[in-house]
């Protein structure tokens, strides 16, 4: 059983389009995250969400919005895609105060 | 906010030798320090972690040491094997789930046969 699963694995789209990436965790964790990994492999947090509170990294453009239908899912919607959005996006989850962050296998987004 | 520095960016060692990767952090409130291994095309995988109330932790060939006073922590891999080749990331967190992890920039470890 995959602990944190995200789809799709690859996404190629044109500039200006709107796209979504889905994430699900079956670990019973109470907090989920989205991270962006750029071409230099640097991992940076974009959002964290724990059903009560959404924390947004101030550097994230408002074209990016997380949506959580329930505790086990955190989807990422991106509007008006730009070339600079090309990266690998990772979903992760954890239990508050326990550490043990678990990552999904990533979605490689390519904007052309 | 937290800032994590990681060195070296690339490390090449002979198979069977030891490898050491070092990280420093800036926020004294950080109390959880995991290390992740990322293989090509995969997500980061937790290999070992340490909390601020512990100075050292070992798991077979892997060990992590933490110096809270100096705000630095290190990953030690002994008897390196070809499958240890990957990118390794250190990270720090203040432990509250909503804060997430602040990562170092990664170390590309190359094991030479």
XYZ file of N, CA, C and O in Angstrom, chain A residues 9 31 33 35 37 40-43 45 48 55 90 94 96-105, chain B residues 32 36 38 40-44 46 49 51 87 89 93 95-101 103-105:
192
model
N 1.904 11.440 -12.373
C 3.350 11.421 -12.148
C 4.040 12.431 -13.067
O 5.042 13.031 -12.705
N -1.660 16.356 9.176
C -1.154 17.518 8.451
C -0.592 17.081 7.106
O 0.104 16.069 7.019
N 1.192 18.564 3.227
C 2.035 19.643 2.707
C 2.197 19.506 1.201
O 2.074 18.431 0.636
N 5.370 20.586 -1.403
C 6.717 21.092 -1.574
C 7.005 21.227 -3.062
O 6.509 20.444 -3.870
N 10.240 21.249 -5.804
C 11.669 20.983 -5.989
C 12.074 21.545 -7.337
O 11.582 21.109 -8.376
N 17.505 22.760 -9.467
C 18.732 22.553 -8.691
C 18.491 21.633 -7.494
O 19.339 21.509 -6.619
N 17.354 20.996 -7.480
C 16.990 20.005 -6.456
C 16.607 20.620 -5.104
O 16.421 19.891 -4.143
N 16.480 21.951 -5.040
C 16.153 22.566 -3.763
C 14.679 22.341 -3.439
O 13.801 22.632 -4.253
N 14.410 21.827 -2.243
C 13.054 21.537 -1.778
C 12.552 22.677 -0.903
O 13.150 23.000 0.127
N 9.000 24.432 0.998
C 7.610 24.234 1.356
C 6.732 25.311 0.716
O 7.113 26.477 0.650
N 1.133 24.201 4.159
C 0.815 23.125 5.081
C -0.642 23.298 5.481
O -1.159 24.422 5.535
N -1.446 27.215 6.125
C -0.316 28.130 6.205
C 0.323 28.195 4.837
O 0.691 27.166 4.265
N 6.023 17.812 -4.720
C 5.886 16.682 -3.813
C 4.823 16.977 -2.764
O 4.817 18.042 -2.150
N 2.354 14.359 7.801
C 2.962 14.052 9.103
C 1.894 14.141 10.180
O 0.786 14.640 9.940
N 1.168 15.918 13.759
C 1.637 17.100 14.491
C 2.464 16.703 15.695
O 2.031 15.898 16.526
N 3.676 17.282 15.776
C 4.530 17.047 16.930
C 5.303 15.749 16.904
O 6.123 15.505 17.782
N 5.074 14.910 15.903
C 5.750 13.608 15.886
C 6.849 13.517 14.840
O 7.618 12.573 14.837
N 6.938 14.480 13.955
C 7.915 14.379 12.887
C 7.516 13.288 11.922
O 6.342 13.060 11.693
N 8.500 12.580 11.381
C 8.212 11.457 10.495
C 7.460 11.842 9.248
O 6.481 11.190 8.870
N 7.875 12.907 8.612
C 7.232 13.353 7.380
C 7.439 12.309 6.290
O 8.550 11.868 6.044
N 6.341 11.945 5.615
C 6.399 10.972 4.525
C 6.051 11.666 3.219
O 5.050 12.384 3.152
N 6.878 11.435 2.195
C 6.697 12.103 0.912
C 6.116 11.165 -0.122
O 6.370 9.956 -0.112
N 5.375 11.756 -1.050
C 4.937 11.031 -2.225
C 6.081 10.946 -3.237
O 7.181 11.458 -2.996
N 5.812 10.338 -4.378
C 6.863 10.117 -5.378
C 7.010 11.280 -6.353
O 7.891 11.242 -7.209
N 13.724 18.986 15.738
C 13.597 17.717 15.014
C 14.424 17.808 13.745
O 14.286 18.771 12.974
N 17.028 12.726 4.678
C 16.309 12.058 3.610
C 17.277 11.657 2.505
O 18.245 12.351 2.219
N 17.246 10.734 -1.572
C 16.411 10.819 -2.775
C 17.145 10.183 -3.946
O 18.221 10.646 -4.342
N 17.061 8.907 -8.027
C 16.604 9.534 -9.268
C 15.155 9.154 -9.570
O 14.799 7.976 -9.580
N 14.323 10.151 -9.784
C 12.937 9.909 -10.162
C 12.024 9.511 -9.016
O 10.868 9.150 -9.236
N 12.534 9.589 -7.792
C 11.718 9.195 -6.634
C 11.590 10.341 -5.637
O 12.289 11.344 -5.726
N 10.675 10.173 -4.694
C 10.515 11.156 -3.644
C 11.537 10.951 -2.537
O 12.138 9.886 -2.431
N 11.740 11.960 -1.695
C 12.670 11.817 -0.565
C 12.175 10.746 0.399
O 10.985 10.682 0.706
N 12.809 9.041 4.214
C 13.429 9.229 5.521
C 14.364 8.055 5.827
O 13.973 6.896 5.724
N 16.408 10.023 11.801
C 16.087 11.332 12.355
C 16.557 11.392 13.801
O 16.828 10.368 14.435
N 16.086 13.893 17.565
C 15.428 15.004 18.264
C 16.441 15.699 19.159
O 17.473 15.136 19.507
N 21.074 11.522 -3.684
C 21.144 12.862 -3.108
C 20.586 12.789 -1.689
O 19.504 12.221 -1.474
N 19.481 14.853 1.819
C 19.022 16.149 2.327
C 18.926 16.102 3.846
O 18.360 15.161 4.416
N 13.083 21.192 11.814
C 11.705 21.593 12.079
C 11.568 21.909 13.563
O 12.256 21.324 14.391
N 8.972 21.157 15.049
C 8.190 20.052 15.586
C 6.697 20.223 15.429
O 5.967 19.258 15.339
N 6.229 21.463 15.389
C 4.814 21.677 15.145
C 4.495 21.294 13.717
O 5.164 21.734 12.806
N 3.517 20.489 13.499
C 3.257 19.958 12.166
C 3.082 21.023 11.105
O 3.530 20.873 9.991
N 2.458 22.131 11.453
C 2.162 23.122 10.436
C 3.404 23.835 9.928
O 3.365 24.453 8.877
N 4.504 23.728 10.629
C 5.711 24.429 10.185
C 6.411 23.713 9.060
O 7.191 24.305 8.330
N 6.180 22.431 8.909
C 6.862 21.684 7.870
C 8.351 21.586 8.139
O 8.828 21.844 9.244
N 9.080 21.202 7.125
C 10.519 21.021 7.202
C 11.216 22.082 6.374
O 10.767 22.415 5.279
N 14.649 22.466 4.413
C 15.676 21.568 3.888
C 16.984 22.291 3.603
O 16.994 23.481 3.258
N 18.087 21.546 3.716
C 19.348 21.967 3.144
C 19.297 21.770 1.640
O 18.324 21.210 1.112
N 20.335 22.198 0.939
C 20.309 22.168 -0.520
C 20.729 20.825 -1.111
O 20.747 20.671 -2.324
